Tab-separated table of C-alpha atoms in Angstrom:
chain	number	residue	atom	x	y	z
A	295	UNK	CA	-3.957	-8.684	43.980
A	296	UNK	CA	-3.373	-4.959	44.045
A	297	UNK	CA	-0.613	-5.134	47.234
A	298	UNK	CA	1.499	-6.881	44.472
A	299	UNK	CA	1.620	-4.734	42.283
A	300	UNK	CA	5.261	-4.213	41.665
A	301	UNK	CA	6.900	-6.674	40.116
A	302	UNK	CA	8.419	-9.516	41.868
A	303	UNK	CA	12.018	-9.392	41.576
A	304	UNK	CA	11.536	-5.205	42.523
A	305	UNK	CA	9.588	-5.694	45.216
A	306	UNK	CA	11.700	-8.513	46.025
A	307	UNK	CA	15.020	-6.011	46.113
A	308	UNK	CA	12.925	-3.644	48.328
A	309	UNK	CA	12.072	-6.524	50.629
A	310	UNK	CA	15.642	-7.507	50.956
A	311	UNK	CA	16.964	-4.009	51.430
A	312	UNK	CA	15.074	-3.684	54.374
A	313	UNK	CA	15.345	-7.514	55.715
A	314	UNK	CA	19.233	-6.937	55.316
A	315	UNK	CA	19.521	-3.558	57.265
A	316	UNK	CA	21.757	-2.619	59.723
A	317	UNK	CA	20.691	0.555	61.184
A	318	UNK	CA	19.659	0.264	65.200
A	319	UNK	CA	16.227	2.494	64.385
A	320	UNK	CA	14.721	-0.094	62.253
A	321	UNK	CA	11.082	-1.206	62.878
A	322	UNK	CA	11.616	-4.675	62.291
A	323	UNK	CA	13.199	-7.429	64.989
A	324	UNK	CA	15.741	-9.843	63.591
A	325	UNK	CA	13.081	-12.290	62.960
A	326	UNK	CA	10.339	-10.124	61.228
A	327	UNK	CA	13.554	-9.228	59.059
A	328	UNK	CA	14.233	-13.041	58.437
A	329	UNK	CA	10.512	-13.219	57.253
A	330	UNK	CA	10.965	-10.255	55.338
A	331	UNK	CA	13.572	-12.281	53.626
A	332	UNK	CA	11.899	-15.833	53.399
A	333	UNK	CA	9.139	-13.438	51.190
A	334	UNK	CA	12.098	-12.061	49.098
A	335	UNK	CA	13.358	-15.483	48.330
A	336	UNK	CA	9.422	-16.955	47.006
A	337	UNK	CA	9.249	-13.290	45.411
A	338	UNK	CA	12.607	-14.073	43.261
A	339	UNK	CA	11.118	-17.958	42.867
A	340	UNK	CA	7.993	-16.357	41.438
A	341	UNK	CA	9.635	-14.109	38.867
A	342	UNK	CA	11.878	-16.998	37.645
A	343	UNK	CA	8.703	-19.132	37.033
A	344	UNK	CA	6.675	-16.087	35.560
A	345	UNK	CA	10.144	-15.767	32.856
A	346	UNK	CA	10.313	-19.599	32.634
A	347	UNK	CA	8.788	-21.347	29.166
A	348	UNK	CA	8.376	-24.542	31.121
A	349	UNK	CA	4.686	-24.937	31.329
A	350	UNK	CA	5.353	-26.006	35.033
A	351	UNK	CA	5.408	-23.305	37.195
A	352	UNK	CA	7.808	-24.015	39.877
A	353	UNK	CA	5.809	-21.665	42.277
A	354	UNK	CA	2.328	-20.467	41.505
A	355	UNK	CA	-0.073	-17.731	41.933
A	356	UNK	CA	-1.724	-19.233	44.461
A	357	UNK	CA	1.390	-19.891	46.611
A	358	UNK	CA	1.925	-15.424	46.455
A	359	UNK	CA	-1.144	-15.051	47.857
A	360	UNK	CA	-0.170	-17.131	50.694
A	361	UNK	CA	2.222	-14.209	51.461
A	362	UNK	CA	-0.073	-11.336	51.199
A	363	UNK	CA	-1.406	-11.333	54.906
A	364	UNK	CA	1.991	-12.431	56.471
A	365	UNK	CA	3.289	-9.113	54.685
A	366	UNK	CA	0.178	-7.199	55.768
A	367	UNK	CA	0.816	-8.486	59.220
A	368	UNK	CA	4.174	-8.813	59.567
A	369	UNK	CA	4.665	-6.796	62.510
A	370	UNK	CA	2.264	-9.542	64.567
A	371	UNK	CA	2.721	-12.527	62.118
A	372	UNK	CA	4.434	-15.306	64.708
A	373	UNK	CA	3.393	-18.625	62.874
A	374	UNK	CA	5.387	-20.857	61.017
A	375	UNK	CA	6.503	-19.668	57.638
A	376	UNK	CA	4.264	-21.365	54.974
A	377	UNK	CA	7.260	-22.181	52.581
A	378	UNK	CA	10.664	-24.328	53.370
A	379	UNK	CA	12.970	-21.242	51.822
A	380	UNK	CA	16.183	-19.778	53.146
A	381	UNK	CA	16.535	-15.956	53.007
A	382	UNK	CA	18.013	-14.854	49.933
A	383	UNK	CA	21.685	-13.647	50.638
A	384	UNK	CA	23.185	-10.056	49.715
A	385	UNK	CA	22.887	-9.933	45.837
A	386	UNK	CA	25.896	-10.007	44.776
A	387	UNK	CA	27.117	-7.358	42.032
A	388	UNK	CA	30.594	-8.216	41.012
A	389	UNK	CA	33.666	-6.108	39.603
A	390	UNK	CA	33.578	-6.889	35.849
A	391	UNK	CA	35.340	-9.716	35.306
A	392	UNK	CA	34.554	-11.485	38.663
A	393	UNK	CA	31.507	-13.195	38.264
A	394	UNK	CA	32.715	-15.355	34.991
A	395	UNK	CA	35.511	-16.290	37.313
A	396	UNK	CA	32.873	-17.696	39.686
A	397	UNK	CA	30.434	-18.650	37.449
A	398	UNK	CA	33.185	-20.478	35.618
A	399	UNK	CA	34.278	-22.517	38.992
A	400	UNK	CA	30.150	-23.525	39.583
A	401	UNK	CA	29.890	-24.420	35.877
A	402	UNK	CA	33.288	-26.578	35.670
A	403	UNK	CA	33.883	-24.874	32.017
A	404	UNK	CA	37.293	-23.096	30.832
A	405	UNK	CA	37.704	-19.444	31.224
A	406	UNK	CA	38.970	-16.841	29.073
A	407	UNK	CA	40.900	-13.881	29.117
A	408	UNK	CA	38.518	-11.639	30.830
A	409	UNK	CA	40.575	-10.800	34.049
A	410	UNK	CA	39.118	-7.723	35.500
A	411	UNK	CA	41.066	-4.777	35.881
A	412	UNK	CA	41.657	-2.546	39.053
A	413	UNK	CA	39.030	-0.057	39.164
A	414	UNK	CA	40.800	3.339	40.453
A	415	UNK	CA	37.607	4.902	40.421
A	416	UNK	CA	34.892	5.563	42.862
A	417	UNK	CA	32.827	2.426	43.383
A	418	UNK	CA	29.106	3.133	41.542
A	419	UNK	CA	25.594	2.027	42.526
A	420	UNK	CA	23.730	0.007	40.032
A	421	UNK	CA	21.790	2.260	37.879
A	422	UNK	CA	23.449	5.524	38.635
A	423	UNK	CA	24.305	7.424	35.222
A	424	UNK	CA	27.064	9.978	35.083
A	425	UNK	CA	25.677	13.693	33.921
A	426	UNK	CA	27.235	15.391	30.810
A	427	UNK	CA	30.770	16.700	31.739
A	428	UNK	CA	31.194	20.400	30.836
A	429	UNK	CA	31.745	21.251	27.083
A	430	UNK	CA	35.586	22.325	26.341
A	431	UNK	CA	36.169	24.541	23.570
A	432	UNK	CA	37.435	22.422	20.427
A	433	UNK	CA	36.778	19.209	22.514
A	434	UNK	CA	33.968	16.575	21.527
A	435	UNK	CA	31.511	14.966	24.017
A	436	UNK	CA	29.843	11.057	23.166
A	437	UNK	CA	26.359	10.811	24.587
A	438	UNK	CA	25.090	6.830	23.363
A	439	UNK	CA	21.828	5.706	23.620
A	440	UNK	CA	21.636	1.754	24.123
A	441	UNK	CA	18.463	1.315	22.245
A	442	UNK	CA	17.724	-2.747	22.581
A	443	UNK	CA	20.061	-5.919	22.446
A	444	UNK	CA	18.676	-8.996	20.653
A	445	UNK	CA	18.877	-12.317	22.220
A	446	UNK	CA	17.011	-15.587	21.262
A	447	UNK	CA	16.112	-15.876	25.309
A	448	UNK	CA	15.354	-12.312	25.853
A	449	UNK	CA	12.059	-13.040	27.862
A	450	UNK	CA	14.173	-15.352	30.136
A	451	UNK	CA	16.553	-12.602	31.289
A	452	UNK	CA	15.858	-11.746	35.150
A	453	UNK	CA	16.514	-8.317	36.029
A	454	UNK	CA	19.078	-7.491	32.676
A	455	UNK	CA	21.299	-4.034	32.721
A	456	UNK	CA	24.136	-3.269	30.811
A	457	UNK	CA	27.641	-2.080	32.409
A	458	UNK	CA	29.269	0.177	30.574
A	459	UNK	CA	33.121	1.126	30.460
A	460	UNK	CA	36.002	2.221	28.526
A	461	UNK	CA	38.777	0.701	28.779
A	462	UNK	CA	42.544	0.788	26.793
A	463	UNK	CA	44.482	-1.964	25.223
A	464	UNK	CA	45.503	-3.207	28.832
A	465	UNK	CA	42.141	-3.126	29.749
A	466	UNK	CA	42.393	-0.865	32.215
A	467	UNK	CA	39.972	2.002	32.533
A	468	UNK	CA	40.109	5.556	31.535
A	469	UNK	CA	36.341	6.350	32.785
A	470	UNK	CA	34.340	5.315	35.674
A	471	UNK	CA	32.400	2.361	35.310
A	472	UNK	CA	28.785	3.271	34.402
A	473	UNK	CA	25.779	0.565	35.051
A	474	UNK	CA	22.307	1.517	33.639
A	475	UNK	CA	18.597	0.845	35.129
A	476	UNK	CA	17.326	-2.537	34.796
A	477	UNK	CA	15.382	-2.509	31.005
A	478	UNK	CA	12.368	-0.996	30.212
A	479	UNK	CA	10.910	-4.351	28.576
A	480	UNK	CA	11.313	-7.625	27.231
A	481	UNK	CA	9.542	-7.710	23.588
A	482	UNK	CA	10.138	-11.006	21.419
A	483	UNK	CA	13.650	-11.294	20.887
A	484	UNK	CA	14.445	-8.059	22.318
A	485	UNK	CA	15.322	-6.570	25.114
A	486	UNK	CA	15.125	-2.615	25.471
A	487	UNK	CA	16.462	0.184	27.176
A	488	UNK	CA	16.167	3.674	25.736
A	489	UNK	CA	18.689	4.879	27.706
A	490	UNK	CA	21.476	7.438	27.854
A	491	UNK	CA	25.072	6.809	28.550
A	492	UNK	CA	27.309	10.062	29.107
A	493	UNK	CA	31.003	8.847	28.040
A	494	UNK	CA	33.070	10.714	31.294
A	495	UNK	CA	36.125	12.125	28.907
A	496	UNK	CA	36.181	14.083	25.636
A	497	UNK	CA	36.932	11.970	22.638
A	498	UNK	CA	40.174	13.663	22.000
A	499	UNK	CA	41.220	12.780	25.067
A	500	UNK	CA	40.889	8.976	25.141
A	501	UNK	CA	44.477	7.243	24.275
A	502	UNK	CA	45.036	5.316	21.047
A	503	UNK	CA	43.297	1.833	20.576
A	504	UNK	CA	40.694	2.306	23.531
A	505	UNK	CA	37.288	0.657	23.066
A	506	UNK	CA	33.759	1.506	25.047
A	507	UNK	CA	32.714	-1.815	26.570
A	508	UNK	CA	28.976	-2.744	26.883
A	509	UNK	CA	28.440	-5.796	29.072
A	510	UNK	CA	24.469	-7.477	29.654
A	511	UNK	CA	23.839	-8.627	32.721
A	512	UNK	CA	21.336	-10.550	34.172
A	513	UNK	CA	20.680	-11.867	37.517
A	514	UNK	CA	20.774	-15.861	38.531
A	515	UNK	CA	18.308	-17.061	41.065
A	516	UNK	CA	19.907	-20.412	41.524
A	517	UNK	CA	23.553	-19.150	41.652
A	518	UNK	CA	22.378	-16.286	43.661
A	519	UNK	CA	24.457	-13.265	41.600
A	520	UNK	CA	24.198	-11.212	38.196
A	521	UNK	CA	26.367	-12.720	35.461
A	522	UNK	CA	27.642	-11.504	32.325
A	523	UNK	CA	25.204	-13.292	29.154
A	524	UNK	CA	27.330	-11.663	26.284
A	525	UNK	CA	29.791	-8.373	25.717
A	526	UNK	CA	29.912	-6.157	22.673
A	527	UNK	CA	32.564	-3.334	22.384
A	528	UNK	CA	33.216	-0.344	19.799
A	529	UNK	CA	36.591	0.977	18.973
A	530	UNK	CA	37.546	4.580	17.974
A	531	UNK	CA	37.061	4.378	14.671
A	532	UNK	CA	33.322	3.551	14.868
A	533	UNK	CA	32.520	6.451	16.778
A	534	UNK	CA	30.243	8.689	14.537
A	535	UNK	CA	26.903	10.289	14.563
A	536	UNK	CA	23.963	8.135	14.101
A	537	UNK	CA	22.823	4.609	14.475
A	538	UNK	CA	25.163	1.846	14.737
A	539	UNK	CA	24.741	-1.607	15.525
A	540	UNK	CA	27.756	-3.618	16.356
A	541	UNK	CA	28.165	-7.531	17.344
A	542	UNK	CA	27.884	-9.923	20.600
A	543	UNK	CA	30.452	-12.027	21.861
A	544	UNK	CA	30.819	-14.400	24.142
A	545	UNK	CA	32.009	-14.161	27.870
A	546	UNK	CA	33.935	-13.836	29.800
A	547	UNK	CA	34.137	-10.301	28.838
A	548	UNK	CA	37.831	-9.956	26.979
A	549	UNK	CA	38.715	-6.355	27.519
A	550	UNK	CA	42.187	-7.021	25.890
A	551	UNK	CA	40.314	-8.253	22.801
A	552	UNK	CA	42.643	-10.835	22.101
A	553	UNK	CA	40.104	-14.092	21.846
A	554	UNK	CA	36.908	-13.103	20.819
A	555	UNK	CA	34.888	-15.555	19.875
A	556	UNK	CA	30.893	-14.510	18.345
A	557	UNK	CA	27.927	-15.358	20.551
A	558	UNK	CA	25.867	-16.805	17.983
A	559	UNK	CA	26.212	-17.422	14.430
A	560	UNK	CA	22.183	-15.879	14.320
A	561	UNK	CA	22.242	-11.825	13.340
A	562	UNK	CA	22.027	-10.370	16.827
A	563	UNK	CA	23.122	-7.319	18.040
A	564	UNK	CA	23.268	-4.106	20.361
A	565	UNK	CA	21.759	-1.561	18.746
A	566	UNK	CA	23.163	2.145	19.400
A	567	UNK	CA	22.522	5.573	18.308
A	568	UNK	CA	25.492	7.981	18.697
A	569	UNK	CA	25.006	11.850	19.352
A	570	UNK	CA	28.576	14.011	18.983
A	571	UNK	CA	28.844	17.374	21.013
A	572	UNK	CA	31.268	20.057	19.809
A	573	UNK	CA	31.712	23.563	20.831
């Protein structure tokens, strides 16, 4: 099945992207766009099956190639649509700190101190990494690599990125909020990234007691948005060249660090490698 050869939940995004546009020039009607999104939705049903362990594949292989000509034809495809699915809505990516709020209110637990701060920065799209800023004389630049995170349900994870911020005591934030590409793979009880992450001030200039925040996030077919899984954070102290590895906490993300409370009592981390740049 060559046509599919993204992988679901991408070409699922794609799919929706153009099933959810507004511009007048579009090729699509309303209802080719509605079947556009019917596709998404068994697209994003297939790639939670494909990550599920349950033996029981809530929709097969056989059902995806029931979508292949509809897709091929969509532009003359006027028959009923083969599965009973609604479109899937606007993914939702939330201001950190807003989905445990809502996630909190569907799963009728007790929330925590992670309140959300006003972001006074520009808003950022998912997977958009900040350049280097320009060296200073006398001034030091952080560039951190986010290597892998381990998690006993790493394979499970749908679509998992990390947000990263720094924030102060109040946890409000002295950079602009940085999100990177969804991860490379999923390997055992890994999942990796290789990736990047320019910190948008020079270390001197970050106030006492400020901590870089990195927050996984994975998306949630049944709830319909991306939720925080765990947080991790690393205070001023710890930053130094090299590799570090530092714990995972539960959510909701505490910025304030006040209650922090350990994921798992199991030796899992977020592994980092820290590179220093001084003029």
């Amino acid at each position: 099945m060559h046509q599919f050869s993204f992988p679901p939940s991408r070409l699922a995004r794609h799919l929706q992207k153009e099933a959810q546009s507004q511009h007048n020039n579009s090729e699509f009607t309303e209802d080719q766009k509605k079947t556009i999104a019917k596709i998404a939705t068994c697209l994003e049903l297939r790639s939670a099956a494909l990550q599920s362990t349950q033996s029981q594949d809530e929709f097969k292989l056989e059902d995806l190639k029931k979508l292949e000509p509809i897709l091929k034809n969509i532009l003359t495809y006027n028959k009923e649509f083969p599965f009973d699915v609604q479109p899937v809505p606007l993914r939702k990516i939330l201001a950190p700190g807003e989905e445990e709020h809502l996630e909190f209110e569907e799963d009728d637990e007790e929330g925590g101190a992670g309140a959300g701060s006003p972001n006074s920065f520009p808003a950022r799209v998912p997977g958009t990494l900040l350049p280097r800023l320009p060296s200073e004389p006398g001034m030091t630049l952080l560039t951190i690599n986010i290597e892998k995170i381990g998690l006993k349900d790493a394979g499970q994870c749908i679509d998992p990125y990390i947000t990263v911020s720094v924030k102060d005591l109040n946890g409000i934030d002295l950079t602009p909020v940085q999100d990177t590409p969804v991860a490379l793979r999923k390997e055992d009880t890994y999942v990796h990234f290789n990736v990047d992450i320019e910190i948008q001030k020079h270390i001197e200039r970050l106030t006492k007691g400020a901590a870089i925040f990195f927050e996984f996030k994975h998306y949630k077919p049944k709830k319909k948005f991306t939720s925080t899984k765990c947080f991790a954070f690393m205070e001023m102290d710890e930053i130094k060249p090299g590799a570090i590895v530092i714990e995972l906490y539960k959510k909701p993300t505490d910025f304030k660090r006040k209650k922090l409370q350990l994921l798992t009592k199991k030796p899992l981390y977020l592994h980092l490698h820290q590179t220093l740049h001084k003029e």
